[in-house]
mmCIF file of C-alpha atoms and ligand atoms in Angstrom:
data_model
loop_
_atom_site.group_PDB
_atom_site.id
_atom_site.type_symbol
_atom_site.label_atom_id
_atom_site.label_comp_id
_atom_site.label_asym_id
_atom_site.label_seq_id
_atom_site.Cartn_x
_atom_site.Cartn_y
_atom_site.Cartn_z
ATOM 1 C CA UNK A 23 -31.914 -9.201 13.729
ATOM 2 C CA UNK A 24 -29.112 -6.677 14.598
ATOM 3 C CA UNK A 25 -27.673 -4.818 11.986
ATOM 4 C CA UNK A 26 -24.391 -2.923 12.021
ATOM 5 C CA UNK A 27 -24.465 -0.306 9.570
ATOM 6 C CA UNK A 28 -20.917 1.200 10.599
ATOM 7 C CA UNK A 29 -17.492 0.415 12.486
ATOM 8 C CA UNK A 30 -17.366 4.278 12.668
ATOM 9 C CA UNK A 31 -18.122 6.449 15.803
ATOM 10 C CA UNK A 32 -17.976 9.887 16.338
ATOM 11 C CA UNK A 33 -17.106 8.623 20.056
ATOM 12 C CA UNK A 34 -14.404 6.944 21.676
ATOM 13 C CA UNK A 35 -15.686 4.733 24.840
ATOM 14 C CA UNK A 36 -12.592 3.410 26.596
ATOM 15 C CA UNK A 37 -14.503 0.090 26.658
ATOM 16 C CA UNK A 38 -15.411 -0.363 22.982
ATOM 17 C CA UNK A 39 -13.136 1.350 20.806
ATOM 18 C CA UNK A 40 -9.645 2.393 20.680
ATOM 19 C CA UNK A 41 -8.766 6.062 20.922
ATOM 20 C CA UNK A 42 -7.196 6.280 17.506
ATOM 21 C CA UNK A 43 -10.485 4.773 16.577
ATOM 22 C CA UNK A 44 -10.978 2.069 13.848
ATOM 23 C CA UNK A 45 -8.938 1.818 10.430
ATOM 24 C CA UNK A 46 -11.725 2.797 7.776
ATOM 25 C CA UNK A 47 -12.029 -0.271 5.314
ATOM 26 C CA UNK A 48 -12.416 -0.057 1.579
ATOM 27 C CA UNK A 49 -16.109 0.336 0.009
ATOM 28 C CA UNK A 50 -15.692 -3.107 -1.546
ATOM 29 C CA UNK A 51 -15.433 -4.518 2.073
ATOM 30 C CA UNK A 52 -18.531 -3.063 3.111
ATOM 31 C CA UNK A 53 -22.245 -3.867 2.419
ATOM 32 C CA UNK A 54 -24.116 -1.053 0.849
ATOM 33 C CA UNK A 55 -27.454 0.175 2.181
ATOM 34 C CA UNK A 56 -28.898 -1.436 -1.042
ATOM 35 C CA UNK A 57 -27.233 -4.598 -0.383
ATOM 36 C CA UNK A 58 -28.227 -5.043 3.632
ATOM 37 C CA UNK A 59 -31.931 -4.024 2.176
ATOM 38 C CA UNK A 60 -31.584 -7.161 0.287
ATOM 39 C CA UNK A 61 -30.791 -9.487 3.093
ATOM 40 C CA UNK A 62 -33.218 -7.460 5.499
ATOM 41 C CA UNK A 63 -35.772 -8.791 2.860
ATOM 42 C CA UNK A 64 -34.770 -12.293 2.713
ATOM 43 C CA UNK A 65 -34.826 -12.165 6.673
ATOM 44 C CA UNK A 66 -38.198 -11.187 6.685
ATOM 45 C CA UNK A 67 -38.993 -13.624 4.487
ATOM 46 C CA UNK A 68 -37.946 -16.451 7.388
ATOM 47 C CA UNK A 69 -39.749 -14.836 9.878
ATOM 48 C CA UNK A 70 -37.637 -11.789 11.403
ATOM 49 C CA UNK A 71 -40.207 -9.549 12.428
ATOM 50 C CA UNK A 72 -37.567 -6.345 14.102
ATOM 51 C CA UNK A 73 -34.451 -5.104 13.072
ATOM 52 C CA UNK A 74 -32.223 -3.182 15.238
ATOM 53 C CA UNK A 75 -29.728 -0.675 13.457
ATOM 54 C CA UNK A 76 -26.499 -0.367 15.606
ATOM 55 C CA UNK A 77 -22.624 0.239 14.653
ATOM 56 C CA UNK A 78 -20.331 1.925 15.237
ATOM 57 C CA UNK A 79 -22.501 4.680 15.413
ATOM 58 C CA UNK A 80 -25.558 4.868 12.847
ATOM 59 C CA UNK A 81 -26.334 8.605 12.775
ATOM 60 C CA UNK A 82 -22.299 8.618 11.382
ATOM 61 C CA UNK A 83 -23.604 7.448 7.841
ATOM 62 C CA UNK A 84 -24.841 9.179 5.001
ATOM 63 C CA UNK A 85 -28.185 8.569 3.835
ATOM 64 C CA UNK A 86 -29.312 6.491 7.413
ATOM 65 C CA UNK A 87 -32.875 8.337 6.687
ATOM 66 C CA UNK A 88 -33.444 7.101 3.193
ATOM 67 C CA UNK A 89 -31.950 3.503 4.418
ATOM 68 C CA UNK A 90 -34.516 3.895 7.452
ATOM 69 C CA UNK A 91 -37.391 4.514 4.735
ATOM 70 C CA UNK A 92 -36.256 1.565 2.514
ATOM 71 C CA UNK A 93 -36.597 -0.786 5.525
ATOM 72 C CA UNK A 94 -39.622 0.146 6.740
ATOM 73 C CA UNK A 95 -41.496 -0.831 3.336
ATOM 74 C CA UNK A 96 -40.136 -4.531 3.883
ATOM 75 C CA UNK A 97 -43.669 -6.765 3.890
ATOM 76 C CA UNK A 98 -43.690 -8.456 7.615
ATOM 77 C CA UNK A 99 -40.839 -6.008 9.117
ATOM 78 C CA UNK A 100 -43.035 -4.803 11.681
ATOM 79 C CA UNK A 101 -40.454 -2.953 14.018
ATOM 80 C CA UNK A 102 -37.612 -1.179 13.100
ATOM 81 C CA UNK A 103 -35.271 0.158 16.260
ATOM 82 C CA UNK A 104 -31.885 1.765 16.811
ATOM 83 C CA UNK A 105 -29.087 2.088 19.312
ATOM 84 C CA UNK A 106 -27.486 5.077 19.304
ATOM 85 C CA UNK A 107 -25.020 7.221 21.227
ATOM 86 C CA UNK A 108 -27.763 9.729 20.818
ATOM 87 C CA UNK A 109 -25.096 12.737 19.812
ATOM 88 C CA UNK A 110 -26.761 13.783 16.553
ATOM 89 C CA UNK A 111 -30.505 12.406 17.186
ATOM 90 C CA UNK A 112 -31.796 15.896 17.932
ATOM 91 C CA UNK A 113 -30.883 16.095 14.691
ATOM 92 C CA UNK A 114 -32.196 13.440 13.181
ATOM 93 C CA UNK A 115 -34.997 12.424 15.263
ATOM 94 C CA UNK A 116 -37.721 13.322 13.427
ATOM 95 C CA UNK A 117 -36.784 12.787 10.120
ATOM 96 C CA UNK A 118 -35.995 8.916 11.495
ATOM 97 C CA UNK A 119 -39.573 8.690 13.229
ATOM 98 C CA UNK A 120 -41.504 9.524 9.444
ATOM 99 C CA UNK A 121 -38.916 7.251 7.471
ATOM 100 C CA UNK A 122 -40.158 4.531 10.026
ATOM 101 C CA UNK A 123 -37.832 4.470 12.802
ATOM 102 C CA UNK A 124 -40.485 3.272 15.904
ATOM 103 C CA UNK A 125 -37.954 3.637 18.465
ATOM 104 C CA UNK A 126 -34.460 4.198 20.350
ATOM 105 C CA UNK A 127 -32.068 2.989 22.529
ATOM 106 C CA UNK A 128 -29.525 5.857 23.601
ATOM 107 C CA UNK A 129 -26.388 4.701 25.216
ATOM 108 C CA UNK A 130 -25.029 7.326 28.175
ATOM 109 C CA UNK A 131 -22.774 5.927 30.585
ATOM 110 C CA UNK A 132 -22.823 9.262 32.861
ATOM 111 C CA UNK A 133 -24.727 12.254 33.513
ATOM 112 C CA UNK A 134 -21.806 14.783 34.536
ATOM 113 C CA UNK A 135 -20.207 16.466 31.706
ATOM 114 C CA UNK A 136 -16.442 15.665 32.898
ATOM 115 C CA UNK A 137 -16.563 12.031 33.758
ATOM 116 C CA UNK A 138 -18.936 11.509 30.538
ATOM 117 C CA UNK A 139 -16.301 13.171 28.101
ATOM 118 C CA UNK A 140 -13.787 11.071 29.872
ATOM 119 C CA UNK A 141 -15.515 7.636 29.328
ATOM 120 C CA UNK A 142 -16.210 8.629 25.756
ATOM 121 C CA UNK A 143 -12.855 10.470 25.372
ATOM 122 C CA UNK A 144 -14.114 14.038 24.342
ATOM 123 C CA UNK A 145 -18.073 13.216 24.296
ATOM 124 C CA UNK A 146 -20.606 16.509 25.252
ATOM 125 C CA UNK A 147 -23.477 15.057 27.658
ATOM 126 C CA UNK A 148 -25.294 18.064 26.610
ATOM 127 C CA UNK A 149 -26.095 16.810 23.097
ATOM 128 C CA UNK A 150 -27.079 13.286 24.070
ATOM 129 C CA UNK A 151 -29.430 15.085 26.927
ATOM 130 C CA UNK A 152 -30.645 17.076 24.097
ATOM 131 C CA UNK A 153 -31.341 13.845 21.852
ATOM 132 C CA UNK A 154 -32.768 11.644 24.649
ATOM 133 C CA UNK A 155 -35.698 14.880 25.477
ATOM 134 C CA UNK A 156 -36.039 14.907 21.297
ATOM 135 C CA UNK A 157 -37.227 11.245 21.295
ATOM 136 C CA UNK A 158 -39.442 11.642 24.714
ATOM 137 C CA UNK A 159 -40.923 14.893 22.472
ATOM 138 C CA UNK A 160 -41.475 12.635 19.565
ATOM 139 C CA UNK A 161 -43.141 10.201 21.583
ATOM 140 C CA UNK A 162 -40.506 7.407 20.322
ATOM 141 C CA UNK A 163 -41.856 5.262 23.569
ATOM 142 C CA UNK A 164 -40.287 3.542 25.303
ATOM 143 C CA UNK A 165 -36.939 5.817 25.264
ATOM 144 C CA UNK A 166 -34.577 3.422 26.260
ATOM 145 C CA UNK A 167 -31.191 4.509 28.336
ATOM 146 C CA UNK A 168 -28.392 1.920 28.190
ATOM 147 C CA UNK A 169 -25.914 2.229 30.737
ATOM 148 C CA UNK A 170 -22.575 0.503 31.106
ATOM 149 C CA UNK A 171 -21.309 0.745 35.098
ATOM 150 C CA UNK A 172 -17.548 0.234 35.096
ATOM 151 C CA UNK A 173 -16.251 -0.012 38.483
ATOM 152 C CA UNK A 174 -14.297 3.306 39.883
ATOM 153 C CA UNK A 175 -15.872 5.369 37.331
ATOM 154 C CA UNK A 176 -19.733 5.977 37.000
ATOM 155 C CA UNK A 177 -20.709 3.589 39.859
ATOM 156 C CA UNK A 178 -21.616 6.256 41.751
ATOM 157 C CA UNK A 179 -24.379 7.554 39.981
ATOM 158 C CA UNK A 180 -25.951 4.223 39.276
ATOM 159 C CA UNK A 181 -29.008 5.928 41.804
ATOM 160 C CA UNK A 182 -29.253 9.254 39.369
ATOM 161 C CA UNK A 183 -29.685 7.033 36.814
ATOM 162 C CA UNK A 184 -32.450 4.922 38.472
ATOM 163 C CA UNK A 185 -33.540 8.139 39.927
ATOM 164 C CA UNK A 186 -34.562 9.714 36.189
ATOM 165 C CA UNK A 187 -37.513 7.053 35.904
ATOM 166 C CA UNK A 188 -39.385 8.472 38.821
ATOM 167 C CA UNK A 189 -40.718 11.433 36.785
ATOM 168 C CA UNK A 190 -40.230 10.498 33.011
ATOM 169 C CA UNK A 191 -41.459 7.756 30.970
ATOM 170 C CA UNK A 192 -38.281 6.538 30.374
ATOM 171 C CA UNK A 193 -36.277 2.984 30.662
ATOM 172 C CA UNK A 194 -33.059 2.751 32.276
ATOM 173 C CA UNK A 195 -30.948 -0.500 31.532
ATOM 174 C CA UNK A 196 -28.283 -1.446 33.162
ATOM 175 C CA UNK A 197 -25.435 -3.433 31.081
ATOM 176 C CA UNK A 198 -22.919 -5.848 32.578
ATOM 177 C CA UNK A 199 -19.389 -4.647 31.180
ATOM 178 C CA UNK A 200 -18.417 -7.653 29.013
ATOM 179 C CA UNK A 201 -14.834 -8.329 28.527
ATOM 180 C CA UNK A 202 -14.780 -7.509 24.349
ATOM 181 C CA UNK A 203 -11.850 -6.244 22.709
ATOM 182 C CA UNK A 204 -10.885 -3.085 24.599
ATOM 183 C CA UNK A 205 -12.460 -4.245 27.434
ATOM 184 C CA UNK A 206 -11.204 -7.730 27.021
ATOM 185 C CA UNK A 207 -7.901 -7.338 29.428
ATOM 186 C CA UNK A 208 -9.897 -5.091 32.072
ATOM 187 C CA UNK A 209 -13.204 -6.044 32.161
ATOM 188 C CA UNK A 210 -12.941 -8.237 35.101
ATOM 189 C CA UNK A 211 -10.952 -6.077 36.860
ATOM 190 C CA UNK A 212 -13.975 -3.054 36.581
ATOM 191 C CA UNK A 213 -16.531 -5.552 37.060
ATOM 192 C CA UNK A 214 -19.446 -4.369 38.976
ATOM 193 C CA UNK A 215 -22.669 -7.053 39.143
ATOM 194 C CA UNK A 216 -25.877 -6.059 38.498
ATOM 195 C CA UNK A 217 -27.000 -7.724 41.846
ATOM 196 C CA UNK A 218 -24.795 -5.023 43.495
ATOM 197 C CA UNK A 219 -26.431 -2.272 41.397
ATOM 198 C CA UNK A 220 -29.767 -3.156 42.868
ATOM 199 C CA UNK A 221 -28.743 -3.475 46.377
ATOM 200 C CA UNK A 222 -27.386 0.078 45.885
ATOM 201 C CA UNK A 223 -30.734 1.376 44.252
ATOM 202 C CA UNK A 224 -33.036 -0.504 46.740
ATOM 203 C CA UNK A 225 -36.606 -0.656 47.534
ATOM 204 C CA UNK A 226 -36.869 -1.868 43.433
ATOM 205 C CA UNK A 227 -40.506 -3.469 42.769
ATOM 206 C CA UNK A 228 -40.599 -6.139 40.297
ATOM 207 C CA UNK A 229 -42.416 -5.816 37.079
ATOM 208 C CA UNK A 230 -43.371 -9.113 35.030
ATOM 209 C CA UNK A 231 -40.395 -10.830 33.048
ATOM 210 C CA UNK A 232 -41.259 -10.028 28.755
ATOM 211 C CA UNK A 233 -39.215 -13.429 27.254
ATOM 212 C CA UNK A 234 -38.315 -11.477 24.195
ATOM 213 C CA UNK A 235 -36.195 -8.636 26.227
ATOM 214 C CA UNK A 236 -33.017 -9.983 27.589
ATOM 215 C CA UNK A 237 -33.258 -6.914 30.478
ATOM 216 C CA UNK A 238 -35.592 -8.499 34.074
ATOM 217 C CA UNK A 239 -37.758 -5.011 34.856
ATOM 218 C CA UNK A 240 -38.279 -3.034 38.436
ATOM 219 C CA UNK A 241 -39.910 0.659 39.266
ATOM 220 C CA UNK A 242 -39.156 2.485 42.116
ATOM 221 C CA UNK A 243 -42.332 3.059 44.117
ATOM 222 C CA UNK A 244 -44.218 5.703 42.613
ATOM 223 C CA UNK A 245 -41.724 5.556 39.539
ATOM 224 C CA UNK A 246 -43.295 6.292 36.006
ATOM 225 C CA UNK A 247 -40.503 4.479 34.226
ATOM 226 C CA UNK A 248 -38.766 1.148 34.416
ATOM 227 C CA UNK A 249 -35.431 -0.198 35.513
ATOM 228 C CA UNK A 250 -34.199 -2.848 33.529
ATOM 229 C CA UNK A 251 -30.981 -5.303 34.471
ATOM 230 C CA UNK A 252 -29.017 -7.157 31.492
ATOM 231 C CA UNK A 253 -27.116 -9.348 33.152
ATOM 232 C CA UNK A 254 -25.103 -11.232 29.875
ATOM 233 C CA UNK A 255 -22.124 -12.189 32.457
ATOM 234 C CA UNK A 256 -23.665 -12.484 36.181
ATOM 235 C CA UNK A 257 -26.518 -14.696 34.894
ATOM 236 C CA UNK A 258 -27.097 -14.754 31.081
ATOM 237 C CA UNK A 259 -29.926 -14.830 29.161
ATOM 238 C CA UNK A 260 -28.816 -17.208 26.431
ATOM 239 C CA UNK A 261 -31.648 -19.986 26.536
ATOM 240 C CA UNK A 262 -34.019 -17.262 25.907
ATOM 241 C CA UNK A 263 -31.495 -15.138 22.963
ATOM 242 C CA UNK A 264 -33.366 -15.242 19.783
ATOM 243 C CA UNK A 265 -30.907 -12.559 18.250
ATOM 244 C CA UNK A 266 -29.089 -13.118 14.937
ATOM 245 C CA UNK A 267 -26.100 -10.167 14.018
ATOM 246 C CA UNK A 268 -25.203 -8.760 10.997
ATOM 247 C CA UNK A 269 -21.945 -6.654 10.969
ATOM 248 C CA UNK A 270 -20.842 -3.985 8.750
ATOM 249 C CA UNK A 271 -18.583 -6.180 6.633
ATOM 250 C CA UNK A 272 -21.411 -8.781 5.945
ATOM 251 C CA UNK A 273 -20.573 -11.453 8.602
ATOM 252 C CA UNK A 274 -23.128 -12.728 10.041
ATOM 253 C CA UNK A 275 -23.236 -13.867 13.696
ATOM 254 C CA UNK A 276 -25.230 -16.579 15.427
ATOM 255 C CA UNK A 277 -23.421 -15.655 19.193
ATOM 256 C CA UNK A 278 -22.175 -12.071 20.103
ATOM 257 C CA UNK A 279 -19.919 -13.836 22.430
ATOM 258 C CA UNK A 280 -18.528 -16.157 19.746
ATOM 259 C CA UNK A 281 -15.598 -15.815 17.278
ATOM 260 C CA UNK A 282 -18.063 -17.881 14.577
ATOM 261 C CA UNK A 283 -19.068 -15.658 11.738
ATOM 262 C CA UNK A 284 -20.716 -16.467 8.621
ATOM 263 C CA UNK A 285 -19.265 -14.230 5.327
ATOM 264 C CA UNK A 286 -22.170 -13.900 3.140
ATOM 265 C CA UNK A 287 -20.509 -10.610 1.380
ATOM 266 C CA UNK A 288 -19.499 -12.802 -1.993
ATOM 267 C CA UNK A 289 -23.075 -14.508 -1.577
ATOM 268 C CA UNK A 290 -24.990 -10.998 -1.146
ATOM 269 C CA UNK A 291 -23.261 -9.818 -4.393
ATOM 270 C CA UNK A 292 -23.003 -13.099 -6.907
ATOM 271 C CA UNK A 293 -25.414 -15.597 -5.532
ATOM 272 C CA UNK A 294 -28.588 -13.884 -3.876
ATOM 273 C CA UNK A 295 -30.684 -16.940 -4.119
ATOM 274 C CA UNK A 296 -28.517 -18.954 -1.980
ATOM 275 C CA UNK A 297 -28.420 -16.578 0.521
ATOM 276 C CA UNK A 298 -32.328 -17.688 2.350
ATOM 277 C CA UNK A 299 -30.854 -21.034 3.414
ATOM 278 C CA UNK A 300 -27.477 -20.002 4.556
ATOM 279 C CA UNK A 301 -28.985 -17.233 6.612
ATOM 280 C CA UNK A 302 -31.481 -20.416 8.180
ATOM 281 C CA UNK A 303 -28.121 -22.329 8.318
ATOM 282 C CA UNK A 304 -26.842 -19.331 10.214
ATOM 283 C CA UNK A 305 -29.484 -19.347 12.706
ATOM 284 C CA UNK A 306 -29.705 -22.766 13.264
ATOM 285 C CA UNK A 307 -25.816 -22.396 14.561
ATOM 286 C CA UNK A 308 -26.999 -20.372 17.584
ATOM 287 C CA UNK A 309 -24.588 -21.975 20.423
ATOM 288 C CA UNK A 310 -26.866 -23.023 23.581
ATOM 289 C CA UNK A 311 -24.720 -20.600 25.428
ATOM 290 C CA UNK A 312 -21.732 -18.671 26.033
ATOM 291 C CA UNK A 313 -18.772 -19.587 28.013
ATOM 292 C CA UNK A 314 -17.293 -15.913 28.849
ATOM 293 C CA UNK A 315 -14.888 -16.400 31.929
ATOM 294 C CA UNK A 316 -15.179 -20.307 31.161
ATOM 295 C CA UNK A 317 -11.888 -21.941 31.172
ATOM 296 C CA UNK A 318 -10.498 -22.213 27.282
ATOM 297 C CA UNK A 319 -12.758 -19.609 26.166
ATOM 298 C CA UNK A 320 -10.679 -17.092 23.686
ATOM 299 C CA UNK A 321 -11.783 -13.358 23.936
ATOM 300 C CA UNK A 322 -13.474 -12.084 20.831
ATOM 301 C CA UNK A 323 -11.462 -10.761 18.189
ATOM 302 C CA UNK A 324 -13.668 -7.937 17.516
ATOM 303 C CA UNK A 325 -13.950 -4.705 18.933
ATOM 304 C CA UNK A 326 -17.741 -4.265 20.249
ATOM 305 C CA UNK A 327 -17.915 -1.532 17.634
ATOM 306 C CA UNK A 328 -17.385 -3.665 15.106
ATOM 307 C CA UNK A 329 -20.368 -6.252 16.335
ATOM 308 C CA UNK A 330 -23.133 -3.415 17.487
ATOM 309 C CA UNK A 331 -23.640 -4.434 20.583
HETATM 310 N N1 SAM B 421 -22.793 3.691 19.062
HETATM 311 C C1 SAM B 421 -24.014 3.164 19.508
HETATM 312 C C2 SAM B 421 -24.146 3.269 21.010
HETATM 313 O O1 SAM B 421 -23.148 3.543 21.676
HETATM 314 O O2 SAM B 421 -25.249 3.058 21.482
HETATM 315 C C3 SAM B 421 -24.294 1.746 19.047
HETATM 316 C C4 SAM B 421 -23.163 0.764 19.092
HETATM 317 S S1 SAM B 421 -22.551 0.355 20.715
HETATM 318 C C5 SAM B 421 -21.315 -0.829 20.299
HETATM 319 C C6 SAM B 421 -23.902 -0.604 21.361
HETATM 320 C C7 SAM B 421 -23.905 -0.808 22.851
HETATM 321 O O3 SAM B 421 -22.849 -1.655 23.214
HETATM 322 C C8 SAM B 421 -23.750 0.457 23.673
HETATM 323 O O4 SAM B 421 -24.842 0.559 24.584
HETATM 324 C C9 SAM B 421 -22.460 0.243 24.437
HETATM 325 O O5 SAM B 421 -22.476 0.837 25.705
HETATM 326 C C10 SAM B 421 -22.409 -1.261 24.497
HETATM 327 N N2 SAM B 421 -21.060 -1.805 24.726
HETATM 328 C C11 SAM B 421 -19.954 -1.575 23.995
HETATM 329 N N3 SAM B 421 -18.911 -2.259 24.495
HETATM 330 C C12 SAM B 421 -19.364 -2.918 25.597
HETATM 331 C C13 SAM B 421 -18.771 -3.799 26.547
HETATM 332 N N4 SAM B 421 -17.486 -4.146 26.492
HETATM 333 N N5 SAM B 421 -19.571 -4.291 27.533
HETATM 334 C C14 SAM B 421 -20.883 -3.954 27.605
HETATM 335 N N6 SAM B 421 -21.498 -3.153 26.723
HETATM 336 C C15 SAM B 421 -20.751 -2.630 25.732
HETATM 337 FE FE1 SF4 B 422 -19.073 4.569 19.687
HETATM 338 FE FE2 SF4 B 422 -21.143 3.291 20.756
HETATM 339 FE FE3 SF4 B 422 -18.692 2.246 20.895
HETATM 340 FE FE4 SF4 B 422 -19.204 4.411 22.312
HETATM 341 S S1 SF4 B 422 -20.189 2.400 22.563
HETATM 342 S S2 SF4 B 422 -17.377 4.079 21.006
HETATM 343 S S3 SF4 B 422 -20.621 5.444 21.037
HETATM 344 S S4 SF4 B 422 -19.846 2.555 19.063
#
């Protein structure tokens, strides 16, 4: 289960969010920690075994520590995870690791200081560098890097990316730009394939396919990490997608690529009990696929900031 704890960044990636950012909604709109410990429990309870905190940006909210903690003492949540833009984990880091936190994803679409700030509109590269050695330190394994390549930007330095793995433990994913609310009237346009990302890395090695990870795994020769491809538009993973999504706002959502949401905010706060069988209904709405860049298909009306990735 993914869990959006936030719409709020401290970022603004010209791909997910707008550069004014997101209107901040009330407190009564939101789910409390309290409240999404509640349906983390009943989740558990039907079988969810991981949770993956995501936003916005998690390390943006107050209290994320104690939250982390209250998770972690869920009977049969066995693996608690979190994508992050990685700004404040040197911060954070350890504190996260003894509430429970097992490990990260860091998102970091470039590794030069200029064309990073300019993706992320103002972003420093140095504190996500400094984050992403924090977790190796901690021995958070496996540090996961998620890159987006957007075409004319950072498609040059898909090989520096791939290039990191040869001497560090570390996972480097590659993400398909998907056309989501900013993206949704460019993404095509900026489009670069994953298949054309591995032609450019070469002499990649293939590692065996996990079912439960929606990335297919290489290693350079000699390479101590792994390169992982998520292809969600050139070939997508959906017979295999096992994901259910929470957002911020207590929707929850069978597809990412699907304007279906369930609102279980009202349900959370006045009717707890019924909750276990609409999050099973919920589950059991999981389309077979996605039809992004099918003909009729109507772009999302969410901002990926507002899903969590
Ligand atoms: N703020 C955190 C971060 O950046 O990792 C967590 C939330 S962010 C929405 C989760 C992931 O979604 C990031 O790796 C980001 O790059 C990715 N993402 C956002 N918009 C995207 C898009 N249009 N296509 C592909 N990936 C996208
Ligand atoms: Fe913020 Fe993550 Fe979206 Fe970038 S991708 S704007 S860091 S939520």
């Amino acid at each position: 289960m993914r869990i959006s704890i936030t719409d709020l960044c401290n970022l603004r990636c010209l791909y997910c969010m707008p550069e004014e950012g997101v209107c901040k909604k009330n407190h009564e709109e939101m789910l409390t920690f309290e409240e999404i410990t509640k349906v983390a429990k009943i989740a558990a309870e039907l079988g969810i075994e991981k949770i993956r905190i995501t936003g916005g940006e998690p390390l943006v909210k107050k209290g994320i520590v104690e939250f982390i903690g209250s998770l972690s003492k869920i009977n049969g949540i066995k693996d608690i995870a979190m994508t992050t833009n990685g700004v404040l984990l040197k911060k954070y880091a350890k504190d996260l690791m003894e509430a429970g936190l097992k490990r990260v994803n860091i998102s970091i679409d470039s590794l030069r200081p200029e064309k990073y700030a300019e993706i992320t509109r103002g972003g420093n590269v140095y504190d996500v560098l400094d984050g992403i050695q924090e977790a190796i330190k901690l021995g958070m394994a496996p540090v996961k890097l998620n890159i987006v390549v957007i075409g004319g930007y950072n498609e040059d330095e898909v090989v520096d990316f791939a290039n990191l793995t040869k001497d560090d433990d570390v996972e480097i994913r590659f993400i398909e730009l998907m056309p989501i609310g900013q993206a949704g009237s460019w993404a095509k346009e900026k489009f670069i394939s994953n298949e054309t990302i591995k032609q450019r890395i070469g002499n990649l090695i293939p590692l065996p396919h996990q079912p439960s990870s929606p990335a297919k795994y290489y290693k350079l020769p000699n390479g101590k990490g792994k390169i992982g491809f998520i292809n969600p538009i050139s070939s997508h993973f959906c017979g295999e997608c096992n994901r259910i999504r929470m957002t911020s706002d207590g929707k929850l959502k069978p597809c990412l690529h699907s304007n279906q949401e369930i609102d279980i905010i009202d349900i959370v706060r006045n009717n707890l009990p019924q909750l276990r069988e609409v999050m099973k209904q919920a589950i059991l709405a999981k389309p077979q696929q996605h039809y992004l860049y099918t003909e009729g298909f109507e772009l999302g009306q969410r901002n990926m900031s507002e899903i969590g990735g």
